mmCIF file of N, CA and C in Angstrom:
data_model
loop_
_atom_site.group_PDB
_atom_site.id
_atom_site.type_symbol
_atom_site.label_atom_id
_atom_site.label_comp_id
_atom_site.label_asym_id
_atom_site.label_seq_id
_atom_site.Cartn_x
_atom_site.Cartn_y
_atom_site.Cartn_z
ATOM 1 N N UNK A 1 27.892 -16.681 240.197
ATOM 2 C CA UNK A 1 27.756 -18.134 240.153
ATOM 3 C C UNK A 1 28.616 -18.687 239.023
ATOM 4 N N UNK A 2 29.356 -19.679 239.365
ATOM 5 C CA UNK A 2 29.930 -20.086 238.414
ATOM 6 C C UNK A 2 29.239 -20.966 237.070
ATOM 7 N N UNK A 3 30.008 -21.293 236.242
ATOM 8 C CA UNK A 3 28.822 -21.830 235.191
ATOM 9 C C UNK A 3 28.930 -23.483 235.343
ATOM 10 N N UNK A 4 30.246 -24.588 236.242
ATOM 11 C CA UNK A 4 29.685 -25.286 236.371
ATOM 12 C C UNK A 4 28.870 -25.913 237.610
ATOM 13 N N UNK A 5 28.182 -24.454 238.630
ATOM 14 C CA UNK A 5 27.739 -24.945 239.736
ATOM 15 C C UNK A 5 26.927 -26.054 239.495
ATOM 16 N N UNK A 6 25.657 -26.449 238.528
ATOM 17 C CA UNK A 6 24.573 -27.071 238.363
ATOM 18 C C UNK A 6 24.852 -28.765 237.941
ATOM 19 N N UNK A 7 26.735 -29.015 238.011
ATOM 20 C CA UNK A 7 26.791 -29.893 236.657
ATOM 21 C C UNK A 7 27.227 -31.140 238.055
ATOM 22 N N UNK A 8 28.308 -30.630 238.811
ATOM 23 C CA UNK A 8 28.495 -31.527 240.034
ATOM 24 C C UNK A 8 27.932 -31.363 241.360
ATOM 25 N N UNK A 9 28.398 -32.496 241.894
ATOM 26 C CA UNK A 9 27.745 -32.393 243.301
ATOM 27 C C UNK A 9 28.863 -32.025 244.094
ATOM 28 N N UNK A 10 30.365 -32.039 243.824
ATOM 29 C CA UNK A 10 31.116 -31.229 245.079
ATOM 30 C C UNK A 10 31.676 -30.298 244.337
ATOM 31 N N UNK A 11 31.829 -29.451 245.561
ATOM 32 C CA UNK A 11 32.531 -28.025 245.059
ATOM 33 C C UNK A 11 33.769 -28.355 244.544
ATOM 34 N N UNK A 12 33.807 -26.834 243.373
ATOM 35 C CA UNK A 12 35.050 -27.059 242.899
ATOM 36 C C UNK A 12 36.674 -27.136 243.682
ATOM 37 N N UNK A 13 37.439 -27.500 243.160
ATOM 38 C CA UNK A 13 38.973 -27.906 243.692
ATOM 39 C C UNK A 13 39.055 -26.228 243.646
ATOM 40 N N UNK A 14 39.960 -25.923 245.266
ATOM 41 C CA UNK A 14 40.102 -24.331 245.091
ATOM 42 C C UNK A 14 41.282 -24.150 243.958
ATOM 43 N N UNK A 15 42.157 -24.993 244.078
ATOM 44 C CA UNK A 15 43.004 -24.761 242.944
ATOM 45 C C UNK A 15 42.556 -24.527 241.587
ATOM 46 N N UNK A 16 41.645 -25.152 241.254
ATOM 47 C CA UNK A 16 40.693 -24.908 240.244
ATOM 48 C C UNK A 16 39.983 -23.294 239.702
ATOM 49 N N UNK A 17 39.665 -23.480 241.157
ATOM 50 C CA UNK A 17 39.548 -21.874 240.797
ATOM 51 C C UNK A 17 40.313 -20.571 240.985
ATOM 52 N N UNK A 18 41.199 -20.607 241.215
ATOM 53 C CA UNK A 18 42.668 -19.614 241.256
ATOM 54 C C UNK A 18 43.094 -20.218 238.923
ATOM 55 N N UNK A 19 43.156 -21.143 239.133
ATOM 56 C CA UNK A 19 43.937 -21.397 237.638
ATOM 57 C C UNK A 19 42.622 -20.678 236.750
ATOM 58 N N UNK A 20 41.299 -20.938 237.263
ATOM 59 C CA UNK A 20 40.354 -20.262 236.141
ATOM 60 C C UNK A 20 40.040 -18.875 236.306
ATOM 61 N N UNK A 21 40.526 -17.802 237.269
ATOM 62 C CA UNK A 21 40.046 -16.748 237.260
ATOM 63 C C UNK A 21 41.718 -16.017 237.448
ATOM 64 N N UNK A 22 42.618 -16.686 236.822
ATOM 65 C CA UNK A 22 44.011 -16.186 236.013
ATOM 66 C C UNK A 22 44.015 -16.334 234.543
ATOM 67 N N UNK A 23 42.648 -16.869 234.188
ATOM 68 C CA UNK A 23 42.561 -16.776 232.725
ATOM 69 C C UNK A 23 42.323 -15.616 231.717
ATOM 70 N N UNK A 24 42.006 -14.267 232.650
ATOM 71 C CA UNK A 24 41.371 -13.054 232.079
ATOM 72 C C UNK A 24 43.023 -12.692 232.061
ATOM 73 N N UNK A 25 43.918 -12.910 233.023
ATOM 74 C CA UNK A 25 44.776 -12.227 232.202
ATOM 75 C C UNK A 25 45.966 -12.747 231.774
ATOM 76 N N UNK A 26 45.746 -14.021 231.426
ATOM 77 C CA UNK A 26 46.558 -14.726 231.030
ATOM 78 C C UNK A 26 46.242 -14.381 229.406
ATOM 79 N N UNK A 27 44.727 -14.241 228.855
ATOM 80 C CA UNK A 27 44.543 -14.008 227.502
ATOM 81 C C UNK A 27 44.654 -11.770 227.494
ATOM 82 N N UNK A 28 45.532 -11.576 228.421
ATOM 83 C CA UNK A 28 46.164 -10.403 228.034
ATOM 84 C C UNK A 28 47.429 -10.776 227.454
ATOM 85 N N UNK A 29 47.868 -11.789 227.929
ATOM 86 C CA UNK A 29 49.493 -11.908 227.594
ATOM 87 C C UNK A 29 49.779 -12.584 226.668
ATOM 88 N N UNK A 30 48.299 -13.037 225.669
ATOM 89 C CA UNK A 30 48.736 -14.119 224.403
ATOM 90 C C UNK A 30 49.350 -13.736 223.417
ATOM 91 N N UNK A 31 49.293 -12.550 223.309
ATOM 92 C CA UNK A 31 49.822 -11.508 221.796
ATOM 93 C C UNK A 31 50.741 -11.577 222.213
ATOM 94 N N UNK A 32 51.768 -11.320 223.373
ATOM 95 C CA UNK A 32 53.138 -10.856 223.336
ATOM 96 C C UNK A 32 53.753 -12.482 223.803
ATOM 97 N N UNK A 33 52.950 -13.597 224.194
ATOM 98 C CA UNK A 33 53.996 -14.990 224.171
ATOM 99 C C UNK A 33 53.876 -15.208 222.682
ATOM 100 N N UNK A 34 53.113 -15.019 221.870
ATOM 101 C CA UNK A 34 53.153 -15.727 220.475
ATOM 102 C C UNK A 34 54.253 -14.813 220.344
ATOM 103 N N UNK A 35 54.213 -13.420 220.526
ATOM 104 C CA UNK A 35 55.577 -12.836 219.789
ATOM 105 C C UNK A 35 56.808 -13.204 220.314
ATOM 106 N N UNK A 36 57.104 -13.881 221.292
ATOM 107 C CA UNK A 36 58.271 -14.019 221.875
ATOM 108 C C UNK A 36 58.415 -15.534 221.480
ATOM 109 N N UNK A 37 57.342 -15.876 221.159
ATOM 110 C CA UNK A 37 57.584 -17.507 220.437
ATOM 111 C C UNK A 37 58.210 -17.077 219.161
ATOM 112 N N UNK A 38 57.459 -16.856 218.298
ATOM 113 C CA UNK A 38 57.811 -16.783 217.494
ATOM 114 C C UNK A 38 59.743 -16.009 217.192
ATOM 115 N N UNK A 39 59.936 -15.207 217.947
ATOM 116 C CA UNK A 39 61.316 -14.255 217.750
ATOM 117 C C UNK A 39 62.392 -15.844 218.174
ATOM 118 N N UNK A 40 61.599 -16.323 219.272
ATOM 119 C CA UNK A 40 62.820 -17.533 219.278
ATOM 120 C C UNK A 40 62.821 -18.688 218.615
ATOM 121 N N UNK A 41 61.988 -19.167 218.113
ATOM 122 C CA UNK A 41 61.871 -20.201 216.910
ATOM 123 C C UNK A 41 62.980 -19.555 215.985
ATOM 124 N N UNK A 42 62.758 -17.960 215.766
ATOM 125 C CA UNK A 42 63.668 -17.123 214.374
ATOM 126 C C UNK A 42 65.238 -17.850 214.758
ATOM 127 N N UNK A 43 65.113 -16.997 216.032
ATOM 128 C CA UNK A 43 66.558 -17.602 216.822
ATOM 129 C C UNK A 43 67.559 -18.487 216.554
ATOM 130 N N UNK A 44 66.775 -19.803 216.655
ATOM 131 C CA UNK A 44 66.612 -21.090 216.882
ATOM 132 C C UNK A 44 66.999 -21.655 215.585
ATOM 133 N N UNK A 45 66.497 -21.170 214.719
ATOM 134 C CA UNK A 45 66.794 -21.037 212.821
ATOM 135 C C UNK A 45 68.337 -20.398 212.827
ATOM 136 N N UNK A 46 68.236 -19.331 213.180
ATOM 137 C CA UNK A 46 69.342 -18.766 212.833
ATOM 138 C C UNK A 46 70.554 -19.758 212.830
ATOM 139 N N UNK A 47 70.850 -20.328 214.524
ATOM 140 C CA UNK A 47 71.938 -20.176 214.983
ATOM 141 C C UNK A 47 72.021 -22.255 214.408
ATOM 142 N N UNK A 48 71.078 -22.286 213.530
ATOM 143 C CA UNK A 48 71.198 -23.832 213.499
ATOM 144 C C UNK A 48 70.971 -24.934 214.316
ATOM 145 N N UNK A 49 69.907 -24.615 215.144
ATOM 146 C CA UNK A 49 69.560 -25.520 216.051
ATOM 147 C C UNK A 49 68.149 -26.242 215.698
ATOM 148 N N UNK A 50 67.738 -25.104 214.905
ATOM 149 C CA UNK A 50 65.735 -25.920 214.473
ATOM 150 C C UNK A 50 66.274 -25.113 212.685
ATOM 151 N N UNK A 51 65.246 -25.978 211.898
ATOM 152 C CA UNK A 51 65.336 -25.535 210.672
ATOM 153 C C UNK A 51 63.578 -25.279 210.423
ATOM 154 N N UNK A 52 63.694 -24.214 209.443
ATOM 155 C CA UNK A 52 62.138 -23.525 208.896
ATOM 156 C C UNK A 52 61.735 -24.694 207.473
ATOM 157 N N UNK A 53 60.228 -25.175 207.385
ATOM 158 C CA UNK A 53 59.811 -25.892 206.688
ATOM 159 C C UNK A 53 58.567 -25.112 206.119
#
C-alpha cells in the first residue's frame, strides 16, 4: 500500500508512480552525480569559464 493511499480520493497519476519507484535507484546514483558534478565545476574553473569563491 502506498503511503499516500488514505490522503486522496483519486488514484495516483501512473506517471507518478513510475517517477516514485525510480527513486530507490536513483539514490544509488547520488554519490557518483555529486562526483561528476563536482569534477566538472573543477573543469569549468580550470578552463575559465566559472570561477571558485
Amino acid at each position: 500500500m502506498a503511503l499516500w493511499g488514505g490522503r486522496f480520493t483519486q488514484a495516483a497519476d501512473q506517471r507518478f508512480k513510475q517517477f516514485n519507484d525510480s527513486l530507490r535507484f536513483d539514490y544509488r546514483l547520488a554519490e557518483q552525480d555529486i562526483v561528476g558534478s563536482v569534477a566538472w565545476s573543477k573543469a569549468l574553473v580550470t578552463v575559465g569559464v566559472s570561477e571558485c569563491r
